[in-house]
Coordinates of N, CA and C in Angstrom, one line a residue:
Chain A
X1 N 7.4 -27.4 -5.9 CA 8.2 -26.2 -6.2 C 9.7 -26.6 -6.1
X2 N 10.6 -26.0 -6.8 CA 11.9 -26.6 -7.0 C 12.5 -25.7 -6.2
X3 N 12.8 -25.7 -5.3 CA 14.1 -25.4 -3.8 C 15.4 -25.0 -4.0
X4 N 16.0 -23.8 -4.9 CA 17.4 -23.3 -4.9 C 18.1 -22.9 -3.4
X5 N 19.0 -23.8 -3.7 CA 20.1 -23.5 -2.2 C 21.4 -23.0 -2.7
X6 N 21.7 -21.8 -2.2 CA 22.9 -21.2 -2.6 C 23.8 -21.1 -1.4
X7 N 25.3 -21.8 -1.3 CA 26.7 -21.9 -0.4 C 27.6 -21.3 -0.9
X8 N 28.3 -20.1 -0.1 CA 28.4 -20.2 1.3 C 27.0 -18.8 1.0
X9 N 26.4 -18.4 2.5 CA 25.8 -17.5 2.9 C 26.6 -15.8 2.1
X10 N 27.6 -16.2 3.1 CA 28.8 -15.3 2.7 C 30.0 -16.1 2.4
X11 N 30.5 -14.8 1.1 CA 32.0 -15.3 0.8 C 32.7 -14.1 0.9
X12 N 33.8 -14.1 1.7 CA 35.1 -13.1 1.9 C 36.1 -13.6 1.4
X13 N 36.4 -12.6 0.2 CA 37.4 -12.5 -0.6 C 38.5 -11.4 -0.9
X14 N 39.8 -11.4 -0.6 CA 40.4 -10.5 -1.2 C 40.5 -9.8 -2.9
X15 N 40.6 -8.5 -2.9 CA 40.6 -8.3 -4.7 C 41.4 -8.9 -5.4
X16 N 41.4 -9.4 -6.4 CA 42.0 -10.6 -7.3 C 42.0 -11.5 -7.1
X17 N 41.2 -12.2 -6.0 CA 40.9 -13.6 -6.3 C 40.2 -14.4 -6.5
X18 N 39.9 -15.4 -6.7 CA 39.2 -16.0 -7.0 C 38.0 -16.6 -6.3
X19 N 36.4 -16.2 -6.3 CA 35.8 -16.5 -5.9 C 34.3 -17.8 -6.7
X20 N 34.3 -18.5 -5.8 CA 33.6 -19.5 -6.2 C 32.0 -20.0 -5.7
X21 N 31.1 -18.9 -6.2 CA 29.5 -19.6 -5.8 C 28.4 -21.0 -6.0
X22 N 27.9 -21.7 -4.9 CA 27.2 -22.7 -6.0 C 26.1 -22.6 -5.2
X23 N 25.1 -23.2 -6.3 CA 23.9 -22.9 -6.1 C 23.3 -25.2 -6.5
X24 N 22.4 -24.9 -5.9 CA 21.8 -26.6 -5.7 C 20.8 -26.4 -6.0
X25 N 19.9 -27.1 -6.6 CA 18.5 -27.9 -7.3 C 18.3 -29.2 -5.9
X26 N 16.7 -28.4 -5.7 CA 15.9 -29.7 -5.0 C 15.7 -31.1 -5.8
X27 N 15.7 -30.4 -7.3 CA 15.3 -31.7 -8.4 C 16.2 -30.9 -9.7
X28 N 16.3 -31.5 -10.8 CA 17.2 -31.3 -11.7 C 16.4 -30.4 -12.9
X29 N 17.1 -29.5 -13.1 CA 16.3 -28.4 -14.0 C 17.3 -28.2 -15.2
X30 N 18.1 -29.2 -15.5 CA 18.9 -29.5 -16.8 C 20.0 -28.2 -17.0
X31 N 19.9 -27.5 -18.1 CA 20.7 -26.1 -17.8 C 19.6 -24.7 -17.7
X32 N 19.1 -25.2 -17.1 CA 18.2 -23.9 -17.1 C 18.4 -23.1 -16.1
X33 N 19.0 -22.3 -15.9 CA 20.0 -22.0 -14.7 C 20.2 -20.1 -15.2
X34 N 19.9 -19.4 -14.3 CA 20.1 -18.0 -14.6 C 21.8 -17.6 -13.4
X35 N 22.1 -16.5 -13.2 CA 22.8 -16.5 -12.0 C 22.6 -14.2 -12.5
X36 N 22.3 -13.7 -11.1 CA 21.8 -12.2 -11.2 C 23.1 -11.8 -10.4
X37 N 23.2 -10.6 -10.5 CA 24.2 -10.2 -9.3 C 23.7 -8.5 -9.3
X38 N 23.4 -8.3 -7.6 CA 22.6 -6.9 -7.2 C 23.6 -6.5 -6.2
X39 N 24.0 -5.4 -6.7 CA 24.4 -4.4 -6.0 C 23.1 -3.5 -4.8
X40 N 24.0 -2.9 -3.7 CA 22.6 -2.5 -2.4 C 22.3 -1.0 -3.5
X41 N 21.2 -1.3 -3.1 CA 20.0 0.0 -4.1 C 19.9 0.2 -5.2
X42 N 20.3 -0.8 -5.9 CA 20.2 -1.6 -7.8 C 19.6 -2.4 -7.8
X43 N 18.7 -2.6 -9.3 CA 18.2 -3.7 -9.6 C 19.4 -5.1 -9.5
X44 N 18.9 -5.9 -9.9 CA 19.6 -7.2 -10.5 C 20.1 -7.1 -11.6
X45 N 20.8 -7.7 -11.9 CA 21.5 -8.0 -13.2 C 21.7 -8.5 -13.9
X46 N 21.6 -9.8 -15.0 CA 21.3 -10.6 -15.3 C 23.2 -10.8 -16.1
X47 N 23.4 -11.7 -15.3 CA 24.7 -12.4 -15.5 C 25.3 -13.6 -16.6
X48 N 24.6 -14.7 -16.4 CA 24.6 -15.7 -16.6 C 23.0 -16.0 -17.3
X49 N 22.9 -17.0 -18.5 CA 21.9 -17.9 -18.5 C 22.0 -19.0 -19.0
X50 N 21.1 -20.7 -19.2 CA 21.7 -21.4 -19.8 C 22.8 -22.1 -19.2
X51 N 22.9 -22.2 -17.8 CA 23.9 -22.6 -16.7 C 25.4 -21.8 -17.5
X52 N 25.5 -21.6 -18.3 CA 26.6 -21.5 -18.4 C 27.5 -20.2 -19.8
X53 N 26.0 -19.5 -20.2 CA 26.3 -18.5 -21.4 C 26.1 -16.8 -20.4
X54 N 27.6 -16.1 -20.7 CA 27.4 -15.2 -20.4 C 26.5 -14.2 -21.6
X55 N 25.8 -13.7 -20.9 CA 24.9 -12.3 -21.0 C 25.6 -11.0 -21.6
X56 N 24.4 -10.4 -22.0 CA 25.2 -9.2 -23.0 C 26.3 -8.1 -22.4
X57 N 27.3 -7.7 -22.5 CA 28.4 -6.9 -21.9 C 28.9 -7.5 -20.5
X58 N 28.3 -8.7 -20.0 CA 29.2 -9.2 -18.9 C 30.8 -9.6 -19.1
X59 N 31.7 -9.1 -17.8 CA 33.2 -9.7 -18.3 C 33.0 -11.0 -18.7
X60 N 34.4 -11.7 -18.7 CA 34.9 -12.7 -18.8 C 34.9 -13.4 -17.7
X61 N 35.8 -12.5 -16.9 CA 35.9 -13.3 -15.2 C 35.2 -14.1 -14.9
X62 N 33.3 -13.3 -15.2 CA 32.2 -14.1 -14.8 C 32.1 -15.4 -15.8
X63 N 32.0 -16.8 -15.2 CA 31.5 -17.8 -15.3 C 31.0 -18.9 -14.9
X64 N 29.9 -19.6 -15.7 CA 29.5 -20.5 -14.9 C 29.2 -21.6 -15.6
X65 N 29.0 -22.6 -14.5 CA 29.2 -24.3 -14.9 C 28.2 -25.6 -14.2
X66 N 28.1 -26.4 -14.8 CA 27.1 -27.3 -14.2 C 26.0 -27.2 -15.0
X67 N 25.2 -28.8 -14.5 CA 23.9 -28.9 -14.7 C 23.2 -29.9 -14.2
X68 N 21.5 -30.1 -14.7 CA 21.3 -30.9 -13.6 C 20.9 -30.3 -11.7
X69 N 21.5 -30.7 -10.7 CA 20.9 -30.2 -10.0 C 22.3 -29.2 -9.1
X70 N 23.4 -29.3 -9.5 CA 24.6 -29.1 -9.2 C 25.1 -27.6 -10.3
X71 N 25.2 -26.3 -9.4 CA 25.9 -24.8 -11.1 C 26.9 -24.2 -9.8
X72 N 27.9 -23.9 -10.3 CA 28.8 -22.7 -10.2 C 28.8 -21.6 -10.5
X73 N 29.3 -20.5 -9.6 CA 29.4 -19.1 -10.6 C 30.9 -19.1 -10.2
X74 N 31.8 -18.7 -11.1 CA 33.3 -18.4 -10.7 C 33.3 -17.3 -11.4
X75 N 34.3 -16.3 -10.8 CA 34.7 -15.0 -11.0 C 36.0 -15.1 -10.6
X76 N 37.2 -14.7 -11.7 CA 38.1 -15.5 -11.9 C 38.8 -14.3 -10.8
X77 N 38.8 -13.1 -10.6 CA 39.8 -12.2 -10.5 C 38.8 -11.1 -9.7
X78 N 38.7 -11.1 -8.7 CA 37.7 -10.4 -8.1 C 38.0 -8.7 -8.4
X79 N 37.3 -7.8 -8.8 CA 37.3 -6.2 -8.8 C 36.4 -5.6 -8.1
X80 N 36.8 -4.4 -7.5 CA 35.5 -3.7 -6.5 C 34.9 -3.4 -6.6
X81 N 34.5 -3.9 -8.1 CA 32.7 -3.9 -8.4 C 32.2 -4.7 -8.1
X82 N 32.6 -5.8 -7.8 CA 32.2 -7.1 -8.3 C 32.0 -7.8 -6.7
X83 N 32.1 -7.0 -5.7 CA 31.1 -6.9 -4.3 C 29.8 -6.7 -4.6
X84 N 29.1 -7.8 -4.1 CA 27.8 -7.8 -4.2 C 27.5 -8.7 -3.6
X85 N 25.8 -9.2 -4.2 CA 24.9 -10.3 -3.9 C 24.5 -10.9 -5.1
X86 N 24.7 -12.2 -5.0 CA 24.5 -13.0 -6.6 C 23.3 -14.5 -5.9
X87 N 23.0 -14.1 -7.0 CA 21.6 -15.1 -6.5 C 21.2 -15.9 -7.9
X88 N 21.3 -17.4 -7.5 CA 20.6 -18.3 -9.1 C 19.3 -18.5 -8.9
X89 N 18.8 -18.7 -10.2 CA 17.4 -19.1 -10.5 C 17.1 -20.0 -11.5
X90 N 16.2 -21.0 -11.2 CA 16.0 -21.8 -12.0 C 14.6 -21.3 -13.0
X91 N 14.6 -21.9 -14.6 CA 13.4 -21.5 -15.1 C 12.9 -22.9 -15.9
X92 N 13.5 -24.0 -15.3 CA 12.9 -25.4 -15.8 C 11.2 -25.5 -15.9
X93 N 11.3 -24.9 -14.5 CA 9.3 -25.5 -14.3 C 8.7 -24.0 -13.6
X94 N 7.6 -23.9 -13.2 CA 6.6 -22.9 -12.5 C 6.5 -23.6 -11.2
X95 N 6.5 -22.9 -9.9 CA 7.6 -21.3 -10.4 C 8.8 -21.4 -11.0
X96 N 8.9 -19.7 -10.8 CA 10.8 -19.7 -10.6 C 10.9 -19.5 -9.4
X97 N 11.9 -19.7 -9.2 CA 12.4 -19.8 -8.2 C 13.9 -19.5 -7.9
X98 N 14.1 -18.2 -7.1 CA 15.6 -18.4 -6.4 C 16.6 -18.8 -5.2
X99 N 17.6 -18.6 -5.5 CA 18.7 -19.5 -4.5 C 18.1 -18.1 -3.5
X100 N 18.5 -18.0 -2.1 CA 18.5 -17.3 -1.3 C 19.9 -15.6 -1.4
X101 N 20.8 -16.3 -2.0 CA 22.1 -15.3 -2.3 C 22.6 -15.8 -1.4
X102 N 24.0 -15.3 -2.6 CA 25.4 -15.4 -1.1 C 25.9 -13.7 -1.3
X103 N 26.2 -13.5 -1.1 CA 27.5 -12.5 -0.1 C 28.6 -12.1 -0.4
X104 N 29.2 -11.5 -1.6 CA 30.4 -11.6 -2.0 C 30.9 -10.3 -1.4
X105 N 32.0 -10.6 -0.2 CA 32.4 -9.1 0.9 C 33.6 -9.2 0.9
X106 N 34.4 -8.2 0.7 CA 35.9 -7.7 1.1 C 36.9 -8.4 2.3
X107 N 37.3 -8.8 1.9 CA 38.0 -9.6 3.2 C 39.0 -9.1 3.8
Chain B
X1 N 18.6 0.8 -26.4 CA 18.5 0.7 -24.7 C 17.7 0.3 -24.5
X2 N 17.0 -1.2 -23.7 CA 15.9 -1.3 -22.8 C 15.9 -0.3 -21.5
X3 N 14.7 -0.2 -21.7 CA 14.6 0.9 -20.5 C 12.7 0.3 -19.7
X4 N 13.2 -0.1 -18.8 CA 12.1 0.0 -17.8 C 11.5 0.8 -16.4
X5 N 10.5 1.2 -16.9 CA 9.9 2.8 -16.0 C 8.9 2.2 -15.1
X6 N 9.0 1.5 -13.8 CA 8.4 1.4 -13.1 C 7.1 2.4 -12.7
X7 N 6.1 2.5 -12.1 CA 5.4 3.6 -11.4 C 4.2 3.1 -10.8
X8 N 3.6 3.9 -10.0 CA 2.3 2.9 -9.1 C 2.8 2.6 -7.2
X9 N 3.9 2.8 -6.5 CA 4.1 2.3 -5.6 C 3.6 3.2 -4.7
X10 N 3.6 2.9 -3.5 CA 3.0 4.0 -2.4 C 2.6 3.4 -1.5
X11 N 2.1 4.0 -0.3 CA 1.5 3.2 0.9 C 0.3 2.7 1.4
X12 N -0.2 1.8 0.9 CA -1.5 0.9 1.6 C -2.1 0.4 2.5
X13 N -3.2 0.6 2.7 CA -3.1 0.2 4.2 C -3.8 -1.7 3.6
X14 N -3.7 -2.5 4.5 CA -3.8 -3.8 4.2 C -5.5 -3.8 4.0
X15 N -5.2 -5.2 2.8 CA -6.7 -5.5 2.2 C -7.2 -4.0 0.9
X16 N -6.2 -3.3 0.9 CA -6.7 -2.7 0.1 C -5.9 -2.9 -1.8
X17 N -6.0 -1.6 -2.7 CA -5.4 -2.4 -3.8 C -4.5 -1.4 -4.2
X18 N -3.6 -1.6 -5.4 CA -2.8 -1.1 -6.1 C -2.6 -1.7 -7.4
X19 N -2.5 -0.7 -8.3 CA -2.2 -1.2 -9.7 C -0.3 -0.1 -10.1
X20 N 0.4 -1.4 -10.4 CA 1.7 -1.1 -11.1 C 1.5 -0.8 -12.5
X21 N 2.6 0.1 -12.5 CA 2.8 0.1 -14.5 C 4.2 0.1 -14.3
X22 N 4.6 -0.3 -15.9 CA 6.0 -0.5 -16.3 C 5.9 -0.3 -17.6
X23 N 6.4 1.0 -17.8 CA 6.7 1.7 -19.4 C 7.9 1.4 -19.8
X24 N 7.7 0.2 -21.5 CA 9.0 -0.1 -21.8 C 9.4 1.0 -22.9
X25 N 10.5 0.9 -23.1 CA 10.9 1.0 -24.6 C 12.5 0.5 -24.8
X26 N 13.3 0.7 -26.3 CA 13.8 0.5 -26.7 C 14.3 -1.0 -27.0
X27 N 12.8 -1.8 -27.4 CA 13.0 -2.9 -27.5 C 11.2 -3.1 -28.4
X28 N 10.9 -4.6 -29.0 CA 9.7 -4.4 -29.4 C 9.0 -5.3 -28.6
X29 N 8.4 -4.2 -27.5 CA 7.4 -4.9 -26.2 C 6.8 -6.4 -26.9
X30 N 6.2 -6.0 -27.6 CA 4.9 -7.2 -28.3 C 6.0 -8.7 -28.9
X31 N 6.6 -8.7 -29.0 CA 7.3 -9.5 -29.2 C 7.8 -10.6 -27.8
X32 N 7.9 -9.9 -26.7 CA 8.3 -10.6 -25.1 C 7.7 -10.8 -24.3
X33 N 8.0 -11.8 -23.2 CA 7.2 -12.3 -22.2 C 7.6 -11.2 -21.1
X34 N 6.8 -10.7 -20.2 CA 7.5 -9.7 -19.2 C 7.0 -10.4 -17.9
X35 N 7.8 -10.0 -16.8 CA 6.8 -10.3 -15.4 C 7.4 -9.6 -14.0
X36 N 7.2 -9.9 -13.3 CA 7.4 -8.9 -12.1 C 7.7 -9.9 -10.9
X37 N 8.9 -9.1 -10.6 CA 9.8 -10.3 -9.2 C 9.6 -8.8 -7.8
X38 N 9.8 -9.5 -6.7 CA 9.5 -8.3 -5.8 C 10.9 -8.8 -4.7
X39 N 11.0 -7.8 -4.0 CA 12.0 -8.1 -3.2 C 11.6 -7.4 -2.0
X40 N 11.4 -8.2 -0.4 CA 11.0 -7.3 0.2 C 12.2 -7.2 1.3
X41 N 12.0 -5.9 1.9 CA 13.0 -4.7 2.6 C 14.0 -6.3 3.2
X42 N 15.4 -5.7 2.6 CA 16.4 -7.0 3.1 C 16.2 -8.1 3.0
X43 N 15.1 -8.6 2.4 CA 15.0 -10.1 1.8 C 15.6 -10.2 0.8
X44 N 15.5 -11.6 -0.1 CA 15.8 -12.5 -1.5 C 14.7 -11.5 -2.4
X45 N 15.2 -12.4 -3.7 CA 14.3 -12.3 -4.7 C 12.8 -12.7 -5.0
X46 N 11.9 -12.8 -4.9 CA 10.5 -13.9 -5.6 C 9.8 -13.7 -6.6
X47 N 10.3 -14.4 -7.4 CA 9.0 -14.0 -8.5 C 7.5 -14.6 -8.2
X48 N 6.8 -13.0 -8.7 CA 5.7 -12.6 -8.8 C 4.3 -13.1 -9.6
X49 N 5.2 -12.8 -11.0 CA 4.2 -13.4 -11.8 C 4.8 -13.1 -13.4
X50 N 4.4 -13.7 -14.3 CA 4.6 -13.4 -16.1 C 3.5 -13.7 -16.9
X51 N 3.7 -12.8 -17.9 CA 2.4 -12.6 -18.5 C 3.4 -13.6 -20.6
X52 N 3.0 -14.1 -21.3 CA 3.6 -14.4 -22.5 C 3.8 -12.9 -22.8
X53 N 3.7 -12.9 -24.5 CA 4.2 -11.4 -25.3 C 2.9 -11.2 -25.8
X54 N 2.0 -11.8 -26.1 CA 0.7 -12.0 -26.8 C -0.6 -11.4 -25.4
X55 N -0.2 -12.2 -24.6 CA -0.7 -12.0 -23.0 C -2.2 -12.9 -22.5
X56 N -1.3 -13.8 -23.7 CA -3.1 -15.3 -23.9 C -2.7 -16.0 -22.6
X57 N -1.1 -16.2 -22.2 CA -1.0 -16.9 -21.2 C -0.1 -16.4 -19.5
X58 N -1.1 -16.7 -18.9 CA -0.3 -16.0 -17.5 C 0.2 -16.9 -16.2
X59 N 1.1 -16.4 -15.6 CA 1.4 -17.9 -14.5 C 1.7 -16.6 -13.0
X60 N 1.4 -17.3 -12.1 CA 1.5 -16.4 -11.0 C 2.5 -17.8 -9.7
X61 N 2.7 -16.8 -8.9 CA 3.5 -17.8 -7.4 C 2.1 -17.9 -6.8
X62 N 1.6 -18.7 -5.6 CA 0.9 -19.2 -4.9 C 1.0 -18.1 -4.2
X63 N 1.8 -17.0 -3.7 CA 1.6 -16.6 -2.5 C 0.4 -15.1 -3.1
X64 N 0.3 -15.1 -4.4 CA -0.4 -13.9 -4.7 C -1.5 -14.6 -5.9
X65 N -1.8 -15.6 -6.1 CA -2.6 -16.3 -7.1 C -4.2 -15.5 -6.2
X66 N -4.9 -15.3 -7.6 CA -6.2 -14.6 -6.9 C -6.3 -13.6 -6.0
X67 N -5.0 -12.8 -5.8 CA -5.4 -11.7 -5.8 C -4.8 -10.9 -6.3
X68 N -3.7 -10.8 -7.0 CA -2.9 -10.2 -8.3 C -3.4 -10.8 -9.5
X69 N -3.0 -9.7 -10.5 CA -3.5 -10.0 -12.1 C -2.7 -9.5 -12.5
X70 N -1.8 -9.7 -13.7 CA -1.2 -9.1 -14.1 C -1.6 -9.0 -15.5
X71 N -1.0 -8.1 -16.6 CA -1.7 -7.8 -17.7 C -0.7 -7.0 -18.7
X72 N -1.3 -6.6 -19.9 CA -0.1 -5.9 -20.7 C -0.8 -4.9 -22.0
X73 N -0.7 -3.8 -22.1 CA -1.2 -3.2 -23.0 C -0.1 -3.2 -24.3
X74 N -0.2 -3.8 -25.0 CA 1.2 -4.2 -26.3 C 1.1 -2.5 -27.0
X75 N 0.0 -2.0 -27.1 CA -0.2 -0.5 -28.1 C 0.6 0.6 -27.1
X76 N 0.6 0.5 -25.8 CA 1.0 1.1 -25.1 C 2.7 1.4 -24.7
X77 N 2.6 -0.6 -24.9 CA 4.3 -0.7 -24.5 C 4.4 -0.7 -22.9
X78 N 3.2 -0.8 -22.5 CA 3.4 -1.2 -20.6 C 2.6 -2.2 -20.4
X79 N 3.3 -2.7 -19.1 CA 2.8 -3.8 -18.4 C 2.3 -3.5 -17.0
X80 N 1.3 -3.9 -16.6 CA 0.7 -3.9 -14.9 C 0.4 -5.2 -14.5
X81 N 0.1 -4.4 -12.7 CA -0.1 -5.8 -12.0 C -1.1 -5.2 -11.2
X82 N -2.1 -5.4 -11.2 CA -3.4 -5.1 -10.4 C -3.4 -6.0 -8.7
X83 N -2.8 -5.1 -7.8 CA -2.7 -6.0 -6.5 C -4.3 -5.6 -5.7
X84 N -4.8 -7.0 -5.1 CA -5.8 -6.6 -4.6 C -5.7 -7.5 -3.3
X85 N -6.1 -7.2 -2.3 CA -6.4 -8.0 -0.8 C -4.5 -7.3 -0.6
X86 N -4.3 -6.7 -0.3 CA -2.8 -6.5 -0.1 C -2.4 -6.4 1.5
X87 N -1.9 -7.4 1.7 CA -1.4 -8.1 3.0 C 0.0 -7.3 3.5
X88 N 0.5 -7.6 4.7 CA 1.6 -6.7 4.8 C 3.1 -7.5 4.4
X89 N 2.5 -8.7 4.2 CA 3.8 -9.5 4.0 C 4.1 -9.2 2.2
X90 N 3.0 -8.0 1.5 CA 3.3 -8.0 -0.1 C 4.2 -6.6 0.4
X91 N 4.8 -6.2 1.3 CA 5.8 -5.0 1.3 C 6.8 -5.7 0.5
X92 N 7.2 -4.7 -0.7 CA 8.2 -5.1 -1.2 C 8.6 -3.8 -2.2
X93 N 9.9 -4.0 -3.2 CA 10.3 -3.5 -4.4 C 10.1 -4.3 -5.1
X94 N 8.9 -3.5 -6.3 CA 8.5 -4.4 -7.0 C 9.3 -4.1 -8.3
X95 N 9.9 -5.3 -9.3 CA 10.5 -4.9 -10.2 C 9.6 -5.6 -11.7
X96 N 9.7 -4.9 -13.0 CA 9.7 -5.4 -14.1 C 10.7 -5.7 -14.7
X97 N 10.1 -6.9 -15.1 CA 11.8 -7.6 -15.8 C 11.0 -7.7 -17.4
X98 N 11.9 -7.9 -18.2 CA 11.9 -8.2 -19.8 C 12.5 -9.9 -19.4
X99 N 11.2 -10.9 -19.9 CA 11.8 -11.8 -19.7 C 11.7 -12.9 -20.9
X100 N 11.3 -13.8 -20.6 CA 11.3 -14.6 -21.7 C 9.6 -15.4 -22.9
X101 N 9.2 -16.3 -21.6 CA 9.1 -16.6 -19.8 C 10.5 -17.2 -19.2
X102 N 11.3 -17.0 -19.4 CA 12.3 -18.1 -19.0 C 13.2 -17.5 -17.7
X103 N 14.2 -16.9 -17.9 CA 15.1 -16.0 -17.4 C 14.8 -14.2 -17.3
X104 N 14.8 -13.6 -16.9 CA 14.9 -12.1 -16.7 C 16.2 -10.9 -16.7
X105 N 15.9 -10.5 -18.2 CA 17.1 -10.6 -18.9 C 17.2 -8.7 -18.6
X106 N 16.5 -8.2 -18.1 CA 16.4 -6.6 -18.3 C 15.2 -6.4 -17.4
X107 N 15.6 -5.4 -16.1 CA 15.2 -5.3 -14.9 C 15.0 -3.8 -14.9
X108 N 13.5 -3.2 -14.7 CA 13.2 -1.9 -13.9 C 14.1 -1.8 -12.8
X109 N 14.3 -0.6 -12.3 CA 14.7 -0.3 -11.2 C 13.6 -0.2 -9.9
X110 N 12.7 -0.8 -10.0 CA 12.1 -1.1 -9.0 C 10.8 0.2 -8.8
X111 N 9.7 -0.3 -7.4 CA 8.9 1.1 -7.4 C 8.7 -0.1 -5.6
X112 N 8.6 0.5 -5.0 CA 8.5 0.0 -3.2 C 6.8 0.3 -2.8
X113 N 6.3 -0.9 -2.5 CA 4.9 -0.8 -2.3 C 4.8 -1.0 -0.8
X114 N 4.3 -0.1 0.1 CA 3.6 -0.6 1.6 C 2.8 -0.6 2.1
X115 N 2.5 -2.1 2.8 CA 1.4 -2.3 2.9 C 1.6 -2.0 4.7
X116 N 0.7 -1.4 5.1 CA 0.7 -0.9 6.5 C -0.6 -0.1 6.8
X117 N -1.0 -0.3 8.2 CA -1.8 0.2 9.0 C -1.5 1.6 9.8

């Protein structure tokens, strides 16, 4: 089973800045790389896929990078929606499998 | 609009069973792979299981292989998951996703299953 690790736990950010997620591969899953972002008592949301193609009506802000066993999620300009929990997933092999989430909180 | 209608959740006592449904529309069901991630109270994400679009092929996680099934009625436009031996560590929100098999592109809002004595 392929082992998503997502750093930091938590990220405290002020609004408008710049926040930076990354998520790690136990083994290398090329770009096959999702990234979700769940608001408390919402589904998930599907953000990212493709390590690096935003999804249908996501901003701009949201983006992401990498491949292999190394992805980023950057959000260029933080807005007070955009508090949440963002969690990657890989869909290279069976399972899938996700990062644990980080924590994106008001600072 | 994809729209996914979860239903089926409720309280169990352990070892017993439950069957989920997930009524899609605004998309053509028979065409996509669907499957079901669960999330339990304050935990992460896990996926559960996916069924193809056809529903010839199915893949499950280890922690529920053999005693979940999941399945798909294409004329209907819903998907279930037949839980059986239900343990208390399957407490969770269970979600339907629209997926590929790949990524999970379009997410139920969930139905909360408890397993308890």
């Amino acid at each position: 089973e392929i082992v998503m690790t997502q750093s930091p736990a938590t990220l405290s950010v002020s609004p408008g800045e710049r926040a930076t997620l990354s998520c790690r591969a136990s083994e290398s899953v090329t770009s096959e790389l999702a990234w979700y972002q769940q608001k408390p008592g919402q589904a998930p949301r599907l953000l990212i896929y493709g390590a690096s193609t935003g999804a249908t009506g996501i901003p701009a802000r949201f983006s992401g990078s990498g491949s292999g066993t190394e992805f980023t999620l950057t959000i260029s300009s933080l807005q007070s929606e955009d508090f949440a929990v963002y969690y990657c997933q890989q869909y290279n092999n069976w399972p899938r499998t996700f990062g644990q989430g980080t924590k994106v909180e008001i600072k | 609009e994809v729209q996914l209608l979860e239903s089926g959740g409720g309280s169990v006592q352990p070892g017993g069973s439950q069957r989920l449904s997930c009524a899609a529309s605004g998309f053509t069901f028979s065409s996509y792979g669907m499957s079901w991630v669960r999330q339990a109270p304050g935990k992460g994400l896990e996926w559960v299981s996916t069924i193809t679009s056809s529903g010839s092929s199915t893949y499950y996680a280890d922690s529920v292989k053999g005693r979940f099934t999941i399945s798909r009625d294409n004329s209907q436009n819903t998907l279930y998951l037949h839980m059986n031996s239900l343990r208390a560590e399957d407490t969770a929100v269970y979600y339907c996703a629209k997926s590929g098999p790949l990524y999970f592109e379009y997410w139920g809002q969930g139905t909360l299953v408890t397993v308890s004595s």
